[in-house]
Amino acid sequence: MFANQPKGLIPAALSNMGERFGYYIMNAVLVLFLCSKFGLSEETSALVYSFFYAGIYILGLVGGVIADKTQNYKGTIATGLVIMTLGYVVLSIPIFHTSENHTWLLVLTCAALFLIAFGNGLFKGNLQAIVGQLYDNPRYAAQRDSGFQIFYVFINVGGVIAPFVAPMLRSWWLGQNGLAYNADLPALCHQYLSVTDNMDTQNMNNLYALISQVGGDTAQNVEHFCTKYLEVFNTGIHYSFIASVAAMLISLCIFLFTKKGLPSPAKKEAAHSVKYTPEEKRQMAAEIRQRMTALFAVLGIAIFFWFSFHQNGTSLSLFARDFVRTDSVSPEIWQALNPFYVIILTPVVMAIFSSLSRKGKEISTPRKIAIGMGLAGLAYLFLMIFSWVKGYPSADAFKALPSAEALSLKTGPWVLFVLYFFLTVAELFISPLGLSFVSKVAPKHLQGLCQGLWLGATAVGNLLLWIGPLIYNACPIWVAWTVFFSVCLISMGVMLGMLKWLERVTQ
């Protein structure tokens, strides 16, 4: 697995682990946190989530331009780590939300999210560009795909740990205050405290039942209990962002201590740019146009993959909370399944690819991406059929049911194990190999920009994430999964139609 890999690969991956730790904490808690902290609707929280995650990736394009123009990749990466850390510091401050401070506190939270997104934009694409440059050496060129897969394994170690942190700290803090965790209670508390939203009899009964379950007393002041529960519940989540700060600082230290062993693109370009004749430059220009056209074609497919895959932080996260029994496992923890599968399945996928290569049946990178879209479609096909067979209504209709009836309809966690298995295998066929594809076709003087374009395509997909929760709450939930299945299936067909041309370009 590690044979013939450049020495800088593992230090680069370890430098990325802190960013992944923070990313997966945000992925697990952000939508649910915005709902529980500010009482925002799921659709509004998903919209904030969509813009935040789009910002992370679209600002990667800005970070790529900055690094390419200054030719200071390493300085740009270090600056990004510092700015991300500052954003998490702001989020870690547990300011209690009230109707009086609602506006400025929400603005402060969004400002912190912007800092994280901007810092990520400076960091992420440029580090990936440096990893790609490790394989410009002919000695390692044949290991490019496997190198990016190894890189992907290591950076996901932080992702496995992160989803456990927020629920653990939240439950600990609730316990310190004599309370217990319940996923449905914050929404009911906000509804009770709202001056504009009157609770019906069924929701009042659900609220009283849950207050008793978590250690409260319905004979006491219910308004006081709801206020206290929200404060304690959200303070525990704020503490999880302190863990993100620590992870970012560790990544910063690793990068600063190991950056000398990573490529210096500015020096490389200075050494090679003087060797090109005018005729060579004209030939290069034609080749660059062809390569960039192929890149944009694959980026178009990537948009629809990330639109479907990143539902793990919106509609799929809400599904885990609403339709899966979480009495013993918090819904955020299921986000650890994806990075866990990445770690254990990557060696298997690499072994399959290596075996096919030895037999002379190597699968091209574009074909792998097409297969990945099909696998993502299978994940949503499974969830679509399952939800249709169970007769699940819209999420809004489901949450209006009496607590006992809703609990009897909830499914076991095995559904999430199957769902994330297919989604993760699809990710392994697309995300690390997409990064490898970009590093293959990108002109050497535009490495940062092209990696930023890959992130920009992800951003466009993320801008559409709010569509999932909208359908999820308004229609029987199998309709939402049908939309994502259709998107993946059509994208696979388009990719297969372009396959021969893309394979010629990447030869």
Coordinates of C-alpha atoms in Angstrom, one line a residue:
M1 CA 0.0 0.0 0.0
F2 CA 2.8 2.4 0.9
A3 CA 5.3 1.0 -1.7
N4 CA 6.9 3.6 -4.0
Q5 CA 5.1 6.5 -2.4
P6 CA 6.8 9.9 -1.9
K7 CA 8.0 10.8 1.6
G8 CA 5.9 14.0 1.8
L9 CA 2.5 12.1 1.4
I10 CA 2.0 11.2 5.1
P11 CA 3.0 14.6 6.6
A12 CA 0.7 16.3 4.1
A13 CA -2.2 14.0 5.1
L14 CA -1.5 14.5 8.8
S15 CA -1.6 18.2 8.3
N16 CA -5.1 17.8 6.9
M17 CA -6.5 15.7 9.8
G18 CA -7.3 18.8 11.9
E19 CA -9.3 20.3 9.1
R20 CA -11.2 17.1 8.6
F21 CA -11.9 16.9 12.4
G22 CA -13.5 20.3 12.3
Y23 CA -15.3 19.5 9.1
Y24 CA -16.9 16.4 10.4
I25 CA -18.0 18.1 13.7
M26 CA -19.7 20.8 11.6
N27 CA -21.1 18.1 9.2
A28 CA -22.6 16.3 12.2
V29 CA -24.0 19.2 14.2
L30 CA -24.4 22.3 12.2
V31 CA -28.0 21.9 11.0
L32 CA -29.1 20.4 14.3
F33 CA -27.2 23.1 16.2
L34 CA -28.8 26.0 14.3
C35 CA -32.2 24.5 15.0
S36 CA -31.6 23.9 18.7
K37 CA -29.6 27.1 19.3
F38 CA -31.7 29.7 17.4
G39 CA -35.0 27.8 16.9
L40 CA -34.5 28.1 13.1
S41 CA -36.6 25.9 10.9
E42 CA -34.9 22.9 9.3
E43 CA -35.3 24.5 5.9
T44 CA -33.6 27.7 7.1
S45 CA -30.8 25.8 8.9
A46 CA -30.2 23.8 5.8
L47 CA -30.0 27.0 3.7
V48 CA -27.3 28.3 6.1
Y49 CA -25.5 25.0 5.9
S50 CA -25.7 25.1 2.1
F51 CA -24.1 28.5 1.9
F52 CA -21.5 27.6 4.5
Y53 CA -20.4 24.5 2.7
A54 CA -20.6 26.2 -0.7
G55 CA -18.4 28.9 0.8
I56 CA -15.8 26.3 2.0
Y57 CA -15.4 25.1 -1.6
I58 CA -15.9 28.2 -3.7
L59 CA -13.3 30.0 -1.6
G60 CA -11.0 27.2 -2.5
L61 CA -11.0 28.8 -6.0
V62 CA -9.9 32.1 -4.4
G63 CA -7.3 30.3 -2.4
G64 CA -5.9 28.7 -5.5
V65 CA -5.7 32.0 -7.3
I66 CA -3.9 33.6 -4.4
A67 CA -1.4 30.8 -4.2
D68 CA -0.8 30.6 -7.9
K69 CA -0.3 34.4 -8.2
T70 CA 2.0 34.6 -5.2
Q71 CA 3.6 31.2 -5.7
N72 CA 3.5 30.9 -1.9
Y73 CA 1.6 27.7 -1.5
K74 CA 2.9 26.9 1.9
G75 CA 2.4 30.4 3.4
T76 CA -1.2 30.4 2.0
I77 CA -1.9 27.0 3.6
A78 CA -0.5 28.1 7.0
T79 CA -2.6 31.3 6.9
G80 CA -5.7 29.2 6.2
L81 CA -5.1 27.0 9.2
V82 CA -4.8 30.1 11.5
I83 CA -8.0 31.7 10.1
M84 CA -10.0 28.5 10.5
T85 CA -8.8 28.2 14.1
L86 CA -10.1 31.7 14.8
G87 CA -13.5 30.8 13.4
Y88 CA -13.7 27.8 15.7
V89 CA -12.6 29.9 18.7
V90 CA -15.6 32.3 18.1
L91 CA -18.0 29.3 17.9
S92 CA -16.7 27.8 21.1
I93 CA -18.0 30.8 23.2
P94 CA -21.3 29.7 24.8
I95 CA -23.4 32.8 24.6
F96 CA -27.0 32.0 25.5
H97 CA -29.6 32.9 22.8
T98 CA -32.5 35.1 23.7
S99 CA -35.0 37.1 21.7
E100 CA -33.1 40.3 22.4
N101 CA -29.7 39.1 21.1
H102 CA -31.1 36.8 18.3
T103 CA -30.0 39.0 15.4
W104 CA -26.4 39.9 16.4
L105 CA -25.7 36.4 17.8
L106 CA -26.8 34.8 14.6
V107 CA -24.7 37.3 12.6
L108 CA -21.7 36.5 14.9
T109 CA -22.2 32.8 14.2
C110 CA -22.4 33.3 10.5
A111 CA -19.2 35.5 10.7
A112 CA -17.4 32.6 12.4
L113 CA -18.7 30.2 9.7
F114 CA -17.3 32.6 7.1
L115 CA -13.8 32.6 8.8
I116 CA -13.9 28.8 8.8
A117 CA -14.9 28.8 5.1
F118 CA -12.3 31.3 4.1
G119 CA -9.5 29.7 6.0
N120 CA -10.5 26.3 4.4
G121 CA -10.4 28.0 1.0
L122 CA -6.8 29.1 1.5
F123 CA -5.9 25.7 2.9
K124 CA -7.7 22.8 1.3
G125 CA -7.1 23.1 -2.5
N126 CA -3.5 24.2 -2.1
L127 CA -2.5 21.3 0.1
Q128 CA -4.1 19.0 -2.5
A129 CA -2.2 20.7 -5.2
I130 CA 1.1 20.1 -3.3
V131 CA 0.1 16.4 -2.9
G132 CA -0.4 16.3 -6.7
Q133 CA 3.0 17.8 -7.3
L134 CA 4.6 15.0 -5.3
Y135 CA 3.7 12.8 -8.2
D136 CA 5.1 15.0 -11.0
N137 CA 8.3 13.1 -10.3
P138 CA 8.4 10.3 -12.9
R139 CA 9.5 7.9 -10.2
Y140 CA 6.1 8.2 -8.5
A141 CA 3.8 9.1 -11.4
A142 CA 2.3 5.6 -11.7
Q143 CA 1.3 5.7 -8.0
R144 CA -0.8 8.9 -8.3
D145 CA -4.3 7.3 -7.9
S146 CA -3.2 5.1 -5.0
G147 CA -1.4 8.1 -3.4
F148 CA -4.5 10.2 -3.3
Q149 CA -6.4 7.2 -1.9
I150 CA -3.9 6.8 0.9
F151 CA -4.1 10.6 1.5
Y152 CA -7.9 10.2 1.7
V153 CA -7.6 7.4 4.3
F154 CA -5.3 9.4 6.7
I155 CA -7.3 12.6 6.5
N156 CA -10.5 10.7 7.4
V157 CA -9.1 9.5 10.7
G158 CA -10.1 12.8 12.2
G159 CA -13.5 12.4 10.7
V160 CA -14.1 9.1 12.5
I161 CA -13.4 10.7 15.9
A162 CA -15.1 14.0 15.4
P163 CA -18.8 12.9 15.3
F164 CA -18.5 11.3 18.8
V165 CA -17.1 14.5 20.4
A166 CA -20.2 16.8 20.2
P167 CA -22.7 14.2 21.5
M168 CA -20.2 13.1 24.2
L169 CA -19.6 16.6 25.5
R170 CA -23.3 17.6 25.2
S171 CA -24.5 14.5 27.1
W172 CA -21.8 15.1 29.8
W173 CA -22.9 18.7 30.3
L174 CA -26.5 17.7 30.4
G175 CA -25.6 15.1 33.0
Q176 CA -23.7 17.7 35.1
N177 CA -27.0 19.6 35.2
G178 CA -29.2 16.6 36.1
L179 CA -30.7 16.3 32.6
A180 CA -30.6 13.7 29.9
Y181 CA -30.4 13.9 26.1
N182 CA -33.4 13.9 23.8
A183 CA -33.2 14.8 20.1
D184 CA -36.8 16.0 19.8
L185 CA -37.0 18.2 22.9
P186 CA -35.2 21.3 21.7
A187 CA -37.7 21.9 18.9
L188 CA -40.6 21.5 21.3
C189 CA -38.9 23.9 23.8
H190 CA -38.5 26.5 21.1
Q191 CA -42.1 26.1 20.1
Y192 CA -43.3 26.5 23.7
L193 CA -41.2 29.6 24.2
S194 CA -42.1 31.2 20.9
V195 CA -44.5 34.2 21.0
T196 CA -45.7 33.5 17.4
D197 CA -46.1 29.7 17.3
N198 CA -49.0 28.2 19.3
M199 CA -48.6 24.6 20.3
D200 CA -51.5 22.2 19.6
T201 CA -52.6 19.7 22.2
Q202 CA -50.6 16.8 20.7
N203 CA -47.3 18.7 20.8
M204 CA -48.0 19.9 24.4
N205 CA -48.5 16.2 25.4
N206 CA -45.3 15.3 23.6
L207 CA -43.4 18.1 25.4
Y208 CA -44.7 17.0 28.9
A209 CA -43.8 13.4 28.2
L210 CA -40.3 14.3 27.1
I211 CA -39.7 16.6 30.0
S212 CA -40.4 13.7 32.4
Q213 CA -38.1 11.4 30.4
V214 CA -35.1 13.7 30.6
G215 CA -35.3 14.4 34.3
G216 CA -37.6 17.5 34.4
D217 CA -40.8 18.0 36.5
T218 CA -43.9 19.1 34.6
A219 CA -45.4 20.3 37.8
Q220 CA -42.8 23.1 38.0
N221 CA -42.4 26.1 35.7
V222 CA -42.3 24.7 32.1
E223 CA -41.0 27.9 30.7
H224 CA -38.1 27.9 33.1
F225 CA -37.3 24.3 32.2
C226 CA -37.4 24.9 28.5
T227 CA -35.1 27.9 28.9
K228 CA -32.6 25.9 31.0
Y229 CA -32.7 22.8 28.8
L230 CA -31.9 24.8 25.7
E231 CA -29.0 26.7 27.5
V232 CA -27.4 23.5 28.8
F233 CA -28.0 21.5 25.6
N234 CA -26.4 24.1 23.4
T235 CA -23.5 24.9 25.8
G236 CA -22.4 21.3 25.5
I237 CA -22.3 21.7 21.7
H238 CA -20.2 24.9 22.0
Y239 CA -17.7 22.9 24.0
S240 CA -17.2 20.6 21.1
F241 CA -15.8 23.5 19.1
I242 CA -13.0 23.8 21.6
A243 CA -11.9 20.3 20.5
S244 CA -11.9 21.6 16.9
V245 CA -9.6 24.4 18.0
A246 CA -7.2 21.9 19.5
A247 CA -7.3 19.8 16.4
M248 CA -6.5 22.8 14.1
L249 CA -3.6 23.8 16.3
I250 CA -2.1 20.2 16.1
S251 CA -2.5 20.3 12.3
L252 CA -0.8 23.7 12.1
C253 CA 2.2 22.4 14.2
I254 CA 2.5 19.3 12.0
F255 CA 2.5 21.4 8.8
L256 CA 5.0 24.0 10.1
F257 CA 7.4 21.2 11.2
T258 CA 7.2 19.2 8.0
K259 CA 6.7 21.8 5.2
K260 CA 10.3 21.7 4.2
G261 CA 9.8 18.2 2.9
L262 CA 7.0 19.3 0.6
P263 CA 7.4 20.6 -2.9
S264 CA 8.1 24.2 -3.6
P265 CA 6.1 25.0 -6.8
A266 CA 7.6 28.5 -7.2
K267 CA 11.1 27.0 -7.5
K268 CA 10.0 24.3 -9.9
E269 CA 8.4 26.8 -12.3
A270 CA 11.4 29.0 -12.2
A271 CA 13.6 26.1 -13.2
H272 CA 11.5 25.0 -16.1
S273 CA 9.8 28.0 -17.6
V274 CA 12.9 29.2 -19.4
K275 CA 13.2 26.0 -21.4
Y276 CA 10.0 26.4 -23.5
T277 CA 10.4 27.6 -27.2
P278 CA 7.6 29.6 -28.9
E279 CA 6.5 26.5 -30.9
E280 CA 6.4 24.4 -27.7
K281 CA 4.3 27.1 -26.0
R282 CA 1.8 27.1 -28.9
Q283 CA 1.5 23.3 -28.6
M284 CA 1.2 23.6 -24.9
A285 CA -1.6 26.2 -25.3
A286 CA -3.6 23.7 -27.5
E287 CA -3.0 20.9 -25.0
I288 CA -4.1 23.2 -22.1
R289 CA -7.4 24.0 -23.9
Q290 CA -8.1 20.3 -24.4
R291 CA -7.2 19.5 -20.8
M292 CA -9.3 22.3 -19.4
T293 CA -12.3 21.3 -21.4
A294 CA -12.0 17.7 -20.1
L295 CA -11.7 19.1 -16.6
F296 CA -14.8 21.2 -16.8
A297 CA -16.7 18.2 -18.2
V298 CA -15.8 16.1 -15.1
L299 CA -16.5 19.1 -12.9
G300 CA -20.1 19.2 -14.2
I301 CA -20.6 15.5 -13.1
A302 CA -19.0 16.3 -9.7
I303 CA -21.6 19.0 -9.0
F304 CA -24.4 16.4 -9.0
F305 CA -22.4 13.9 -7.0
W306 CA -21.8 16.4 -4.2
F307 CA -25.3 17.6 -4.3
S308 CA -26.4 14.0 -3.6
F309 CA -23.5 12.9 -1.3
H310 CA -23.5 16.0 1.0
Q311 CA -27.1 15.3 2.0
N312 CA -25.4 13.4 4.8
G313 CA -25.3 16.8 6.7
T314 CA -28.8 17.8 5.8
S315 CA -31.7 15.5 4.9
L316 CA -29.8 12.3 5.8
S317 CA -28.9 13.8 9.1
L318 CA -32.5 14.7 9.7
F319 CA -33.6 11.2 8.7
A320 CA -31.2 9.7 11.3
R321 CA -32.8 12.0 13.9
D322 CA -36.4 11.6 12.9
F323 CA -36.8 8.0 11.5
V324 CA -34.1 6.0 13.2
R325 CA -34.2 4.9 16.8
T326 CA -31.6 7.0 18.6
D327 CA -32.4 6.2 22.2
S328 CA -28.9 4.8 22.8
V329 CA -27.0 6.5 19.9
S330 CA -27.2 10.3 19.1
P331 CA -28.0 11.0 15.4
E332 CA -24.7 13.0 15.0
I333 CA -22.7 9.8 15.7
W334 CA -23.9 8.2 12.5
Q335 CA -21.8 10.7 10.6
A336 CA -18.8 8.7 11.8
L337 CA -19.9 5.8 9.5
N338 CA -18.7 7.5 6.4
P339 CA -15.0 8.2 7.4
F340 CA -14.9 4.8 9.2
Y341 CA -15.9 3.1 5.9
V342 CA -13.4 5.2 4.1
I343 CA -10.6 3.9 6.3
I344 CA -11.5 0.2 6.2
L345 CA -12.7 0.1 2.5
T346 CA -9.9 2.0 0.9
P347 CA -7.3 -0.8 1.1
V348 CA -10.0 -3.2 -0.3
V349 CA -10.7 -0.9 -3.3
M350 CA -7.0 -0.3 -3.8
A351 CA -6.4 -4.0 -3.8
I352 CA -9.1 -4.6 -6.4
F353 CA -7.7 -1.8 -8.6
S354 CA -4.1 -3.2 -8.3
S355 CA -5.3 -6.8 -9.1
L356 CA -7.1 -5.6 -12.3
S357 CA -4.0 -3.6 -13.2
R358 CA -1.7 -6.6 -12.9
K359 CA -4.1 -8.6 -15.1
G360 CA -4.0 -5.9 -17.8
K361 CA -7.6 -4.8 -17.1
E362 CA -6.9 -1.5 -15.4
I363 CA -9.9 0.8 -15.0
S364 CA -9.3 4.4 -16.2
T365 CA -10.0 7.2 -13.7
P366 CA -12.9 8.6 -15.8
R367 CA -14.5 5.1 -15.8
K368 CA -14.0 4.8 -12.0
I369 CA -15.9 8.1 -11.6
A370 CA -18.8 6.9 -13.7
I371 CA -19.0 3.7 -11.6
G372 CA -19.0 5.9 -8.5
M373 CA -22.1 7.8 -9.7
G374 CA -23.8 4.4 -10.2
L375 CA -23.0 3.3 -6.7
A376 CA -24.3 6.6 -5.2
G377 CA -27.5 5.9 -7.1
L378 CA -27.7 2.4 -5.6
A379 CA -27.6 4.0 -2.1
Y380 CA -30.6 6.2 -2.8
L381 CA -32.4 3.4 -4.6
F382 CA -32.1 1.3 -1.4
L383 CA -33.4 4.2 0.8
M384 CA -36.2 5.0 -1.7
I385 CA -37.5 1.5 -1.8
F386 CA -37.2 1.1 2.0
S387 CA -39.1 4.3 2.7
W388 CA -41.8 3.5 0.2
V389 CA -42.3 0.0 1.7
K390 CA -42.4 1.4 5.2
G391 CA -45.0 3.9 4.1
Y392 CA -43.2 6.9 5.6
P393 CA -45.0 10.2 5.2
S394 CA -43.3 13.6 5.0
A395 CA -41.1 14.4 8.0
D396 CA -43.4 17.2 9.1
A397 CA -46.4 14.7 9.2
F398 CA -44.3 12.1 11.0
K399 CA -43.2 14.5 13.7
A400 CA -46.9 15.5 14.3
L401 CA -47.7 11.9 15.3
P402 CA -48.0 11.0 19.0
S403 CA -44.6 10.1 20.5
A404 CA -45.5 6.4 21.1
E405 CA -46.8 6.0 17.5
A406 CA -43.8 7.7 15.9
L407 CA -41.4 5.5 18.0
S408 CA -43.1 2.4 16.9
L409 CA -42.6 3.3 13.2
K410 CA -38.9 4.2 13.6
T411 CA -36.4 1.8 12.0
G412 CA -33.2 0.3 13.4
P413 CA -29.7 1.7 12.6
W414 CA -29.0 -1.1 10.1
V415 CA -30.5 1.1 7.5
L416 CA -27.8 3.7 8.0
F417 CA -25.1 1.1 7.9
V418 CA -26.3 -0.1 4.4
L419 CA -26.9 3.5 3.2
Y420 CA -23.4 4.8 4.1
F421 CA -21.7 1.7 2.9
F422 CA -22.9 2.4 -0.7
L423 CA -22.3 6.2 -0.4
T424 CA -18.8 5.7 0.9
V425 CA -17.8 3.2 -1.8
A426 CA -19.1 5.7 -4.3
E427 CA -17.1 8.5 -2.6
L428 CA -13.9 6.3 -2.9
F429 CA -14.5 6.0 -6.7
I430 CA -15.1 9.8 -7.1
S431 CA -13.5 12.0 -4.5
P432 CA -9.8 10.9 -4.2
L433 CA -9.8 9.8 -7.9
G434 CA -11.4 13.2 -8.9
L435 CA -8.5 14.9 -7.1
S436 CA -6.1 12.6 -9.0
F437 CA -7.8 13.4 -12.3
V438 CA -7.5 17.1 -11.7
S439 CA -3.8 16.8 -10.9
K440 CA -3.3 14.8 -14.1
V441 CA -5.0 17.3 -16.5
A442 CA -4.1 20.6 -14.7
P443 CA -1.3 22.6 -16.3
K444 CA 1.6 22.9 -14.0
H445 CA 1.3 26.6 -13.6
L446 CA -2.4 26.3 -12.7
Q447 CA -2.3 23.5 -10.2
G448 CA -3.8 25.6 -7.3
L449 CA -6.5 27.1 -9.6
C450 CA -7.5 23.8 -11.0
Q451 CA -7.8 22.2 -7.6
G452 CA -9.8 25.2 -6.6
L453 CA -12.1 24.6 -9.6
W454 CA -12.8 21.1 -8.3
L455 CA -13.7 22.6 -5.0
G456 CA -15.8 25.2 -6.8
A457 CA -17.8 22.4 -8.5
T458 CA -18.4 21.0 -5.0
A459 CA -19.5 24.4 -3.9
V460 CA -22.1 24.6 -6.7
G461 CA -23.4 21.2 -5.6
N462 CA -23.5 22.4 -2.0
L463 CA -25.6 25.4 -2.9
L464 CA -28.4 23.0 -3.8
L465 CA -28.3 21.1 -0.6
W466 CA -31.3 23.0 0.9
I467 CA -33.5 21.2 -1.7
G468 CA -33.2 17.9 0.1
P469 CA -34.8 19.1 3.4
L470 CA -37.4 21.0 1.5
I471 CA -38.7 17.9 -0.2
Y472 CA -38.1 15.8 2.9
N473 CA -40.5 17.9 5.0
A474 CA -43.1 18.5 2.3
C475 CA -43.5 15.1 0.6
P476 CA -43.4 11.5 1.5
I477 CA -39.7 11.0 2.1
W478 CA -39.2 8.4 -0.6
V479 CA -39.8 11.3 -3.1
A480 CA -36.6 13.0 -1.9
W481 CA -34.6 9.9 -2.3
T482 CA -36.0 9.4 -5.8
V483 CA -34.7 12.8 -6.8
F484 CA -31.2 11.9 -5.7
F485 CA -31.3 8.5 -7.3
S486 CA -32.4 10.1 -10.6
V487 CA -29.6 12.7 -10.5
C488 CA -27.0 10.0 -9.9
L489 CA -28.3 7.8 -12.6
I490 CA -28.4 10.5 -15.3
S491 CA -24.9 11.7 -14.3
M492 CA -23.5 8.2 -14.7
G493 CA -25.0 8.0 -18.2
V494 CA -23.5 11.3 -19.2
M495 CA -20.1 10.3 -17.8
L496 CA -20.2 7.0 -19.8
G497 CA -21.1 9.0 -22.9
M498 CA -17.9 11.1 -22.5
L499 CA -15.7 8.2 -21.5
K500 CA -13.6 7.5 -24.7
W501 CA -12.8 11.2 -25.1
L502 CA -11.8 11.6 -21.4
E503 CA -9.6 8.5 -21.6
R504 CA -7.8 10.0 -24.6
V505 CA -7.1 13.2 -22.8
T506 CA -5.7 11.6 -19.7
Q507 CA -3.4 9.1 -21.5

